Amino acid sequence: MIILSEQTKRQIDNFIQEPTHGLLITGSEGTGKLFVAKYLASKILGLNEANIENYPYFLQMQIVPGKNVISIDQIRELKKFLKLKTQGRKRIRRVLILKDAHAMLKAAQNAILKALEEPPVDTVIILTATGSNRLIDTINSRVHEIPLTGPSKANLMKAFSSKASKEALQSAYLMSGGRVGLFSSLIQNEDHELPKFISLAKRILSMPKYYRLIEIDKIISQELELDVLLQAFSIITVTGMRISANKHDERQVRNWHSKLVHINDTRSKLRFNPNSKLLLTNLFLSI
């Protein structure tokens, strides 16, 4: 079920009718970018969405667990997949999805340019990213962009009215900020990474600072995706700011805002600082 604004729906329908070889789907974390990408892939290839993973000419590539970037080696593997011959008479027979393309290192972004400039004629390459501004201009100039915009609150609540109580829907809407992918996962208990990380982030925020520091070694040893954890922290703090603002509690708004500044600063440094333990230590002592 695709639940987006009418404008975004029209753009998606138009792309299915006349797919270009390069597409960029943008939206903040939790807006359902990957879901839309797979939906598009299944429609373009004429497959049932449930069978897309088993199709031999479909590939989804993303950040390796425990890493914060997409490396040039991963792009080389991607390009090998594009060299394979496909069989069939349909114009488009292969779809490649690169999830979180904004995590590509500069060398990786340059490496994928050739594939976007001269893609195989039977292939559509779909990138997802939190924003086109996190990709180099030469990539943006070679893809068609569809920014995801969600439906109104009323339409979103109506679409899920049979799935949960009004109280649960309201809570999920507040936590998700209206982001369809995250909202759906919270309501339907789907296997989405963000709700799991949100639960972990809530637990960490409730701990005394000493116990937070102990938690860092567990996070590092489990090779958790730190960027997703930081996104979870960001969602919680923004939600806290909204609740405090609705209560006209200026002190709490300032408190949540201070945490958000530290979280965003850590996120910006994460890609360029390999010392994850030091970054988390500074963050956990600051929030």
PDB file of C-alpha atoms in Angstrom:
ATOM      1  CA  MET A   1       0.000   0.000   0.000  1.00  0.00           C
ATOM      2  CA  ILE A   2       1.532   3.307  -1.155  1.00  0.00           C
ATOM      3  CA  ILE A   3       0.402   6.231   1.008  1.00  0.00           C
ATOM      4  CA  LEU A   4       1.849   9.488  -0.282  1.00  0.00           C
ATOM      5  CA  SER A   5       0.714  12.885  -1.442  1.00  0.00           C
ATOM      6  CA  GLU A   6      -1.185  13.070  -4.721  1.00  0.00           C
ATOM      7  CA  GLN A   7       1.703  14.929  -6.345  1.00  0.00           C
ATOM      8  CA  THR A   8       4.197  12.207  -5.413  1.00  0.00           C
ATOM      9  CA  LYS A   9       1.789   9.494  -6.566  1.00  0.00           C
ATOM     10  CA  ARG A  10       1.528  11.158  -9.975  1.00  0.00           C
ATOM     11  CA  GLN A  11       5.311  11.324 -10.292  1.00  0.00           C
ATOM     12  CA  ILE A  12       5.605   7.630  -9.409  1.00  0.00           C
ATOM     13  CA  ASP A  13       2.881   6.622 -11.875  1.00  0.00           C
ATOM     14  CA  ASN A  14       4.528   8.690 -14.617  1.00  0.00           C
ATOM     15  CA  PHE A  15       7.878   7.035 -13.950  1.00  0.00           C
ATOM     16  CA  ILE A  16       6.354   3.557 -14.165  1.00  0.00           C
ATOM     17  CA  GLN A  17       4.893   4.461 -17.561  1.00  0.00           C
ATOM     18  CA  GLU A  18       8.135   5.947 -18.908  1.00  0.00           C
ATOM     19  CA  PRO A  19      11.075   4.855 -16.740  1.00  0.00           C
ATOM     20  CA  THR A  20      14.428   6.551 -17.210  1.00  0.00           C
ATOM     21  CA  HIS A  21      17.664   4.697 -16.541  1.00  0.00           C
ATOM     22  CA  GLY A  22      18.549   6.689 -13.425  1.00  0.00           C
ATOM     23  CA  LEU A  23      16.209   7.644 -10.561  1.00  0.00           C
ATOM     24  CA  LEU A  24      16.877   9.335  -7.232  1.00  0.00           C
ATOM     25  CA  ILE A  25      14.254   8.971  -4.477  1.00  0.00           C
ATOM     26  CA  THR A  26      14.796  11.509  -1.705  1.00  0.00           C
ATOM     27  CA  GLY A  27      13.218  11.985   1.693  1.00  0.00           C
ATOM     28  CA  SER A  28      14.120  12.069   5.370  1.00  0.00           C
ATOM     29  CA  GLU A  29      14.710   8.820   7.246  1.00  0.00           C
ATOM     30  CA  GLY A  30      11.489   6.883   7.716  1.00  0.00           C
ATOM     31  CA  THR A  31       9.597   8.300   4.730  1.00  0.00           C
ATOM     32  CA  GLY A  32       9.496   4.901   3.009  1.00  0.00           C
ATOM     33  CA  LYS A  33      12.136   5.435   0.312  1.00  0.00           C
ATOM     34  CA  LEU A  34      13.147   1.786   0.094  1.00  0.00           C
ATOM     35  CA  PHE A  35       9.516   0.629   0.061  1.00  0.00           C
ATOM     36  CA  VAL A  36       8.780   2.970  -2.848  1.00  0.00           C
ATOM     37  CA  ALA A  37      11.958   1.870  -4.654  1.00  0.00           C
ATOM     38  CA  LYS A  38      10.950  -1.806  -4.422  1.00  0.00           C
ATOM     39  CA  TYR A  39       7.395  -0.956  -5.450  1.00  0.00           C
ATOM     40  CA  LEU A  40       8.726   0.805  -8.547  1.00  0.00           C
ATOM     41  CA  ALA A  41      11.091  -2.077  -9.316  1.00  0.00           C
ATOM     42  CA  SER A  42       8.280  -4.632  -9.166  1.00  0.00           C
ATOM     43  CA  LYS A  43       5.989  -2.547 -11.381  1.00  0.00           C
ATOM     44  CA  ILE A  44       8.706  -1.849 -13.962  1.00  0.00           C
ATOM     45  CA  LEU A  45       9.691  -5.533 -14.110  1.00  0.00           C
ATOM     46  CA  GLY A  46       6.085  -6.748 -14.054  1.00  0.00           C
ATOM     47  CA  LEU A  47       6.581  -8.803 -10.888  1.00  0.00           C
ATOM     48  CA  ASN A  48       4.683  -9.337  -7.670  1.00  0.00           C
ATOM     49  CA  GLU A  49       6.314  -7.284  -4.905  1.00  0.00           C
ATOM     50  CA  ALA A  50       6.698 -10.413  -2.763  1.00  0.00           C
ATOM     51  CA  ASN A  51       8.820 -12.085  -5.481  1.00  0.00           C
ATOM     52  CA  ILE A  52      11.169  -9.198  -6.267  1.00  0.00           C
ATOM     53  CA  GLU A  53      13.988 -10.484  -4.028  1.00  0.00           C
ATOM     54  CA  ASN A  54      14.134 -13.799  -5.926  1.00  0.00           C
ATOM     55  CA  TYR A  55      14.313 -12.241  -9.375  1.00  0.00           C
ATOM     56  CA  PRO A  56      17.790 -12.913 -10.866  1.00  0.00           C
ATOM     57  CA  TYR A  57      18.189  -9.438 -12.379  1.00  0.00           C
ATOM     58  CA  PHE A  58      17.329  -7.512  -9.232  1.00  0.00           C
ATOM     59  CA  LEU A  59      19.963  -6.299  -6.772  1.00  0.00           C
ATOM     60  CA  GLN A  60      19.705  -4.188  -3.638  1.00  0.00           C
ATOM     61  CA  MET A  61      22.942  -2.775  -2.260  1.00  0.00           C
ATOM     62  CA  GLN A  62      23.333  -0.813   0.965  1.00  0.00           C
ATOM     63  CA  ILE A  63      25.664   0.063   3.813  1.00  0.00           C
ATOM     64  CA  VAL A  64      27.428  -2.994   5.234  1.00  0.00           C
ATOM     65  CA  PRO A  65      26.313  -3.564   8.871  1.00  0.00           C
ATOM     66  CA  GLY A  66      28.783  -1.922  11.237  1.00  0.00           C
ATOM     67  CA  LYS A  67      29.981   0.522   8.582  1.00  0.00           C
ATOM     68  CA  ASN A  68      28.944   4.128   8.108  1.00  0.00           C
ATOM     69  CA  VAL A  69      29.732   4.466   4.414  1.00  0.00           C
ATOM     70  CA  ILE A  70      29.317   2.804   1.030  1.00  0.00           C
ATOM     71  CA  SER A  71      32.793   2.073  -0.263  1.00  0.00           C
ATOM     72  CA  ILE A  72      34.271   2.081  -3.746  1.00  0.00           C
ATOM     73  CA  ASP A  73      34.639  -1.719  -3.500  1.00  0.00           C
ATOM     74  CA  GLN A  74      30.860  -2.027  -3.167  1.00  0.00           C
ATOM     75  CA  ILE A  75      30.394   0.125  -6.266  1.00  0.00           C
ATOM     76  CA  ARG A  76      32.800  -2.146  -8.140  1.00  0.00           C
ATOM     77  CA  GLU A  77      30.616  -5.124  -7.204  1.00  0.00           C
ATOM     78  CA  LEU A  78      27.591  -3.170  -8.383  1.00  0.00           C
ATOM     79  CA  LYS A  79      29.236  -2.526 -11.742  1.00  0.00           C
ATOM     80  CA  LYS A  80      30.015  -6.236 -12.139  1.00  0.00           C
ATOM     81  CA  PHE A  81      26.300  -6.964 -11.720  1.00  0.00           C
ATOM     82  CA  LEU A  82      25.519  -4.444 -14.463  1.00  0.00           C
ATOM     83  CA  LYS A  83      27.844  -6.270 -16.885  1.00  0.00           C
ATOM     84  CA  LEU A  84      25.861  -9.506 -16.661  1.00  0.00           C
ATOM     85  CA  LYS A  85      23.723 -10.294 -19.699  1.00  0.00           C
ATOM     86  CA  THR A  86      19.958 -10.400 -19.183  1.00  0.00           C
ATOM     87  CA  GLN A  87      17.414 -12.487 -21.053  1.00  0.00           C
ATOM     88  CA  GLY A  88      13.923 -11.603 -22.161  1.00  0.00           C
ATOM     89  CA  ARG A  89      12.060  -9.314 -24.541  1.00  0.00           C
ATOM     90  CA  LYS A  90      10.920  -6.581 -22.166  1.00  0.00           C
ATOM     91  CA  ARG A  91      12.654  -3.239 -22.591  1.00  0.00           C
ATOM     92  CA  ILE A  92      13.577  -3.080 -18.888  1.00  0.00           C
ATOM     93  CA  ARG A  93      14.737  -6.420 -17.482  1.00  0.00           C
ATOM     94  CA  ARG A  94      17.037  -5.392 -14.635  1.00  0.00           C
ATOM     95  CA  VAL A  95      16.697  -3.040 -11.659  1.00  0.00           C
ATOM     96  CA  LEU A  96      19.403  -2.099  -9.197  1.00  0.00           C
ATOM     97  CA  ILE A  97      18.611  -0.271  -5.942  1.00  0.00           C
ATOM     98  CA  LEU A  98      21.376   1.544  -4.079  1.00  0.00           C
ATOM     99  CA  LYS A  99      19.953   2.303  -0.631  1.00  0.00           C
ATOM    100  CA  ASP A 100      21.315   5.324   1.269  1.00  0.00           C
ATOM    101  CA  ALA A 101      23.368   6.563  -1.675  1.00  0.00           C
ATOM    102  CA  HIS A 102      24.246   9.644   0.389  1.00  0.00           C
ATOM    103  CA  ALA A 103      26.578   7.348   2.383  1.00  0.00           C
ATOM    104  CA  MET A 104      28.852   6.863  -0.630  1.00  0.00           C
ATOM    105  CA  LEU A 105      32.374   8.123  -0.165  1.00  0.00           C
ATOM    106  CA  LYS A 106      33.507  10.700  -2.734  1.00  0.00           C
ATOM    107  CA  ALA A 107      35.528   8.057  -4.592  1.00  0.00           C
ATOM    108  CA  ALA A 108      32.482   5.764  -4.672  1.00  0.00           C
ATOM    109  CA  GLN A 109      30.283   8.570  -6.037  1.00  0.00           C
ATOM    110  CA  ASN A 110      32.789   9.228  -8.794  1.00  0.00           C
ATOM    111  CA  ALA A 111      32.999   5.494  -9.520  1.00  0.00           C
ATOM    112  CA  ILE A 112      29.255   5.129 -10.084  1.00  0.00           C
ATOM    113  CA  LEU A 113      29.137   8.021 -12.543  1.00  0.00           C
ATOM    114  CA  LYS A 114      30.049   5.867 -15.547  1.00  0.00           C
ATOM    115  CA  ALA A 115      27.140   3.525 -14.847  1.00  0.00           C
ATOM    116  CA  LEU A 116      24.762   6.485 -14.645  1.00  0.00           C
ATOM    117  CA  GLU A 117      26.196   8.129 -17.785  1.00  0.00           C
ATOM    118  CA  GLU A 118      26.040   4.968 -19.920  1.00  0.00           C
ATOM    119  CA  PRO A 119      23.734   2.457 -18.204  1.00  0.00           C
ATOM    120  CA  PRO A 120      22.803  -0.804 -19.948  1.00  0.00           C
ATOM    121  CA  VAL A 121      19.732  -0.179 -22.108  1.00  0.00           C
ATOM    122  CA  ASP A 122      17.764  -2.850 -20.230  1.00  0.00           C
ATOM    123  CA  THR A 123      18.477  -1.421 -16.770  1.00  0.00           C
ATOM    124  CA  VAL A 124      17.053   1.067 -14.278  1.00  0.00           C
ATOM    125  CA  ILE A 125      19.284   2.242 -11.416  1.00  0.00           C
ATOM    126  CA  ILE A 126      17.395   3.589  -8.391  1.00  0.00           C
ATOM    127  CA  LEU A 127      19.225   5.540  -5.701  1.00  0.00           C
ATOM    128  CA  THR A 128      17.678   6.491  -2.369  1.00  0.00           C
ATOM    129  CA  ALA A 129      19.074   9.328  -0.278  1.00  0.00           C
ATOM    130  CA  THR A 130      18.074  11.709   2.487  1.00  0.00           C
ATOM    131  CA  GLY A 131      18.741  14.603   0.123  1.00  0.00           C
ATOM    132  CA  SER A 132      20.226  15.359  -3.287  1.00  0.00           C
ATOM    133  CA  ASN A 133      22.549  17.895  -1.657  1.00  0.00           C
ATOM    134  CA  ARG A 134      24.511  14.989  -0.168  1.00  0.00           C
ATOM    135  CA  LEU A 135      25.446  13.757  -3.644  1.00  0.00           C
ATOM    136  CA  ILE A 136      27.868  15.346  -6.082  1.00  0.00           C
ATOM    137  CA  ASP A 137      26.364  17.549  -8.792  1.00  0.00           C
ATOM    138  CA  THR A 138      27.377  15.206 -11.603  1.00  0.00           C
ATOM    139  CA  ILE A 139      25.248  12.432 -10.104  1.00  0.00           C
ATOM    140  CA  ASN A 140      22.256  14.733  -9.633  1.00  0.00           C
ATOM    141  CA  SER A 141      22.495  15.847 -13.262  1.00  0.00           C
ATOM    142  CA  ARG A 142      22.226  12.238 -14.472  1.00  0.00           C
ATOM    143  CA  VAL A 143      19.183  11.090 -12.534  1.00  0.00           C
ATOM    144  CA  HIS A 144      15.512  11.989 -12.355  1.00  0.00           C
ATOM    145  CA  GLU A 145      14.559  12.936  -8.784  1.00  0.00           C
ATOM    146  CA  ILE A 146      11.311  12.134  -7.002  1.00  0.00           C
ATOM    147  CA  PRO A 147      11.125  13.769  -3.552  1.00  0.00           C
ATOM    148  CA  LEU A 148       8.777  11.850  -1.291  1.00  0.00           C
ATOM    149  CA  THR A 149       6.082  13.906   0.398  1.00  0.00           C
ATOM    150  CA  GLY A 150       3.639  12.227   2.719  1.00  0.00           C
ATOM    151  CA  PRO A 151      -0.124  12.577   2.936  1.00  0.00           C
ATOM    152  CA  SER A 152      -1.943  14.853   5.334  1.00  0.00           C
ATOM    153  CA  LYS A 153      -2.294  13.699   8.930  1.00  0.00           C
ATOM    154  CA  ALA A 154      -6.002  13.055   8.390  1.00  0.00           C
ATOM    155  CA  ASN A 155      -5.404  10.830   5.355  1.00  0.00           C
ATOM    156  CA  LEU A 156      -2.591   8.934   7.071  1.00  0.00           C
ATOM    157  CA  MET A 157      -4.686   8.287  10.177  1.00  0.00           C
ATOM    158  CA  LYS A 158      -7.630   7.212   8.001  1.00  0.00           C
ATOM    159  CA  ALA A 159      -5.495   4.761   6.026  1.00  0.00           C
ATOM    160  CA  PHE A 160      -4.431   2.998   9.237  1.00  0.00           C
ATOM    161  CA  SER A 161      -7.656   3.445  11.214  1.00  0.00           C
ATOM    162  CA  SER A 162      -8.366  -0.290  11.192  1.00  0.00           C
ATOM    163  CA  LYS A 163      -4.847  -1.180  12.361  1.00  0.00           C
ATOM    164  CA  ALA A 164      -4.785   0.425  15.815  1.00  0.00           C
ATOM    165  CA  SER A 165      -6.634   2.560  18.335  1.00  0.00           C
ATOM    166  CA  LYS A 166      -6.832   6.334  17.993  1.00  0.00           C
ATOM    167  CA  GLU A 167      -4.419   6.685  20.912  1.00  0.00           C
ATOM    168  CA  ALA A 168      -1.866   4.366  19.297  1.00  0.00           C
ATOM    169  CA  LEU A 169      -2.202   6.150  15.953  1.00  0.00           C
ATOM    170  CA  GLN A 170      -1.708   9.528  17.600  1.00  0.00           C
ATOM    171  CA  SER A 171       1.376   8.295  19.469  1.00  0.00           C
ATOM    172  CA  ALA A 172       2.868   6.793  16.290  1.00  0.00           C
ATOM    173  CA  TYR A 173       2.181   9.988  14.360  1.00  0.00           C
ATOM    174  CA  LEU A 174       3.910  12.083  17.003  1.00  0.00           C
ATOM    175  CA  MET A 175       6.927   9.778  17.128  1.00  0.00           C
ATOM    176  CA  SER A 176       7.204   9.422  13.342  1.00  0.00           C
ATOM    177  CA  GLY A 177       6.632  13.090  12.566  1.00  0.00           C
ATOM    178  CA  GLY A 178       4.234  11.951   9.843  1.00  0.00           C
ATOM    179  CA  ARG A 179       6.900   9.914   8.015  1.00  0.00           C
ATOM    180  CA  VAL A 180       4.922   7.139   6.375  1.00  0.00           C
ATOM    181  CA  GLY A 181       7.531   4.373   6.518  1.00  0.00           C
ATOM    182  CA  LEU A 182       8.266   4.859  10.203  1.00  0.00           C
ATOM    183  CA  PHE A 183       4.582   5.398  11.044  1.00  0.00           C
ATOM    184  CA  SER A 184       3.647   2.119   9.342  1.00  0.00           C
ATOM    185  CA  SER A 185       6.429   0.220  11.123  1.00  0.00           C
ATOM    186  CA  LEU A 186       5.417   1.553  14.530  1.00  0.00           C
ATOM    187  CA  ILE A 187       1.754   0.655  13.990  1.00  0.00           C
ATOM    188  CA  GLN A 188       2.241  -2.752  12.394  1.00  0.00           C
ATOM    189  CA  ASN A 189       5.357  -3.838  14.316  1.00  0.00           C
ATOM    190  CA  GLU A 190       7.155  -4.429  11.039  1.00  0.00           C
ATOM    191  CA  ASP A 191      10.825  -5.347  10.875  1.00  0.00           C
ATOM    192  CA  HIS A 192      12.132  -1.817  10.384  1.00  0.00           C
ATOM    193  CA  GLU A 193      15.464  -0.769  11.812  1.00  0.00           C
ATOM    194  CA  LEU A 194      14.403   2.625  13.157  1.00  0.00           C
ATOM    195  CA  PRO A 195      11.857   1.489  15.803  1.00  0.00           C
ATOM    196  CA  LYS A 196      14.459  -0.884  17.256  1.00  0.00           C
ATOM    197  CA  PHE A 197      17.016   1.893  17.438  1.00  0.00           C
ATOM    198  CA  ILE A 198      14.436   4.296  18.893  1.00  0.00           C
ATOM    199  CA  SER A 199      13.850   1.849  21.750  1.00  0.00           C
ATOM    200  CA  LEU A 200      17.600   1.622  22.342  1.00  0.00           C
ATOM    201  CA  ALA A 201      18.007   5.410  22.194  1.00  0.00           C
ATOM    202  CA  LYS A 202      15.169   5.895  24.708  1.00  0.00           C
ATOM    203  CA  ARG A 203      16.830   3.445  27.084  1.00  0.00           C
ATOM    204  CA  ILE A 204      20.195   5.188  26.778  1.00  0.00           C
ATOM    205  CA  LEU A 205      18.686   8.618  27.415  1.00  0.00           C
ATOM    206  CA  SER A 206      17.053   7.316  30.603  1.00  0.00           C
ATOM    207  CA  MET A 207      20.394   6.052  31.982  1.00  0.00           C
ATOM    208  CA  PRO A 208      22.785   7.910  34.291  1.00  0.00           C
ATOM    209  CA  LYS A 209      25.866   9.035  32.360  1.00  0.00           C
ATOM    210  CA  TYR A 210      28.101   6.345  33.914  1.00  0.00           C
ATOM    211  CA  TYR A 211      25.901   3.552  32.571  1.00  0.00           C
ATOM    212  CA  ARG A 212      25.671   5.250  29.185  1.00  0.00           C
ATOM    213  CA  LEU A 213      29.456   5.009  28.878  1.00  0.00           C
ATOM    214  CA  ILE A 214      29.320   1.287  29.671  1.00  0.00           C
ATOM    215  CA  GLU A 215      26.725   0.923  26.900  1.00  0.00           C
ATOM    216  CA  ILE A 216      29.170   2.274  24.319  1.00  0.00           C
ATOM    217  CA  ASP A 217      31.302  -0.886  24.324  1.00  0.00           C
ATOM    218  CA  LYS A 218      28.163  -2.983  23.684  1.00  0.00           C
ATOM    219  CA  ILE A 219      27.194  -0.752  20.765  1.00  0.00           C
ATOM    220  CA  ILE A 220      30.671  -0.984  19.227  1.00  0.00           C
ATOM    221  CA  SER A 221      30.992  -4.756  19.765  1.00  0.00           C
ATOM    222  CA  GLN A 222      27.589  -5.414  18.170  1.00  0.00           C
ATOM    223  CA  GLU A 223      28.596  -3.320  15.146  1.00  0.00           C
ATOM    224  CA  LEU A 224      25.344  -1.381  15.248  1.00  0.00           C
ATOM    225  CA  GLU A 225      24.780   1.184  12.502  1.00  0.00           C
ATOM    226  CA  LEU A 226      25.708   4.334  14.339  1.00  0.00           C
ATOM    227  CA  ASP A 227      24.102   6.694  11.845  1.00  0.00           C
ATOM    228  CA  VAL A 228      20.734   4.982  12.353  1.00  0.00           C
ATOM    229  CA  LEU A 229      21.178   5.187  16.131  1.00  0.00           C
ATOM    230  CA  LEU A 230      21.887   8.908  15.835  1.00  0.00           C
ATOM    231  CA  GLN A 231      18.789   9.305  13.643  1.00  0.00           C
ATOM    232  CA  ALA A 232      16.808   7.618  16.413  1.00  0.00           C
ATOM    233  CA  PHE A 233      18.217  10.061  18.973  1.00  0.00           C
ATOM    234  CA  SER A 234      17.259  12.912  16.645  1.00  0.00           C
ATOM    235  CA  ILE A 235      13.677  11.651  16.281  1.00  0.00           C
ATOM    236  CA  ILE A 236      13.279  11.372  20.060  1.00  0.00           C
ATOM    237  CA  THR A 237      14.635  14.863  20.708  1.00  0.00           C
ATOM    238  CA  VAL A 238      12.490  16.475  18.000  1.00  0.00           C
ATOM    239  CA  THR A 239       9.448  14.689  19.429  1.00  0.00           C
ATOM    240  CA  GLY A 240      10.390  15.928  22.901  1.00  0.00           C
ATOM    241  CA  MET A 241      10.654  19.482  21.598  1.00  0.00           C
ATOM    242  CA  ARG A 242       7.191  19.251  20.014  1.00  0.00           C
ATOM    243  CA  ILE A 243       5.588  17.919  23.187  1.00  0.00           C
ATOM    244  CA  SER A 244       7.297  20.548  25.334  1.00  0.00           C
ATOM    245  CA  ALA A 245       6.297  23.316  22.920  1.00  0.00           C
ATOM    246  CA  ASN A 246       2.663  22.165  23.049  1.00  0.00           C
ATOM    247  CA  LYS A 247       2.862  22.408  26.842  1.00  0.00           C
ATOM    248  CA  HIS A 248       4.530  25.841  26.592  1.00  0.00           C
ATOM    249  CA  ASP A 249       7.461  24.494  28.628  1.00  0.00           C
ATOM    250  CA  GLU A 250      10.279  26.728  27.358  1.00  0.00           C
ATOM    251  CA  ARG A 251      12.876  25.236  29.690  1.00  0.00           C
ATOM    252  CA  GLN A 252      12.290  21.740  28.325  1.00  0.00           C
ATOM    253  CA  VAL A 253      12.270  23.019  24.741  1.00  0.00           C
ATOM    254  CA  ARG A 254      15.713  24.521  25.315  1.00  0.00           C
ATOM    255  CA  ASN A 255      16.874  21.295  26.973  1.00  0.00           C
ATOM    256  CA  TRP A 256      15.755  19.131  24.028  1.00  0.00           C
ATOM    257  CA  HIS A 257      17.170  21.618  21.539  1.00  0.00           C
ATOM    258  CA  SER A 258      20.574  21.472  23.244  1.00  0.00           C
ATOM    259  CA  LYS A 259      20.556  17.675  22.925  1.00  0.00           C
ATOM    260  CA  LEU A 260      19.596  17.946  19.255  1.00  0.00           C
ATOM    261  CA  VAL A 261      22.516  20.273  18.535  1.00  0.00           C
ATOM    262  CA  HIS A 262      24.967  17.751  20.023  1.00  0.00           C
ATOM    263  CA  ILE A 263      23.340  14.871  18.109  1.00  0.00           C
ATOM    264  CA  ASN A 264      23.443  16.679  14.755  1.00  0.00           C
ATOM    265  CA  ASP A 265      27.052  17.697  15.365  1.00  0.00           C
ATOM    266  CA  THR A 266      27.962  14.053  16.007  1.00  0.00           C
ATOM    267  CA  ARG A 267      26.125  12.932  12.860  1.00  0.00           C
ATOM    268  CA  SER A 268      28.049  15.433  10.758  1.00  0.00           C
ATOM    269  CA  LYS A 269      31.366  14.209  12.172  1.00  0.00           C
ATOM    270  CA  LEU A 270      30.589  10.503  11.944  1.00  0.00           C
ATOM    271  CA  ARG A 271      31.468  10.076   8.270  1.00  0.00           C
ATOM    272  CA  PHE A 272      34.854  11.719   8.691  1.00  0.00           C
ATOM    273  CA  ASN A 273      35.907  10.451  12.121  1.00  0.00           C
ATOM    274  CA  PRO A 274      36.778   6.728  12.353  1.00  0.00           C
ATOM    275  CA  ASN A 275      36.930   6.850  16.165  1.00  0.00           C
ATOM    276  CA  SER A 276      33.302   5.959  16.838  1.00  0.00           C
ATOM    277  CA  LYS A 277      33.946   5.297  20.517  1.00  0.00           C
ATOM    278  CA  LEU A 278      35.294   8.796  21.086  1.00  0.00           C
ATOM    279  CA  LEU A 279      32.359  10.374  19.232  1.00  0.00           C
ATOM    280  CA  LEU A 280      29.805   8.409  21.262  1.00  0.00           C
ATOM    281  CA  THR A 281      31.627   9.160  24.516  1.00  0.00           C
ATOM    282  CA  ASN A 282      31.500  12.899  23.840  1.00  0.00           C
ATOM    283  CA  LEU A 283      27.846  12.664  22.837  1.00  0.00           C
ATOM    284  CA  PHE A 284      26.688  10.565  25.785  1.00  0.00           C
ATOM    285  CA  LEU A 285      28.389  12.948  28.203  1.00  0.00           C
ATOM    286  CA  SER A 286      26.758  15.946  26.511  1.00  0.00           C
ATOM    287  CA  ILE A 287      23.145  14.790  26.329  1.00  0.00           C
TER     288      ILE A 287
END
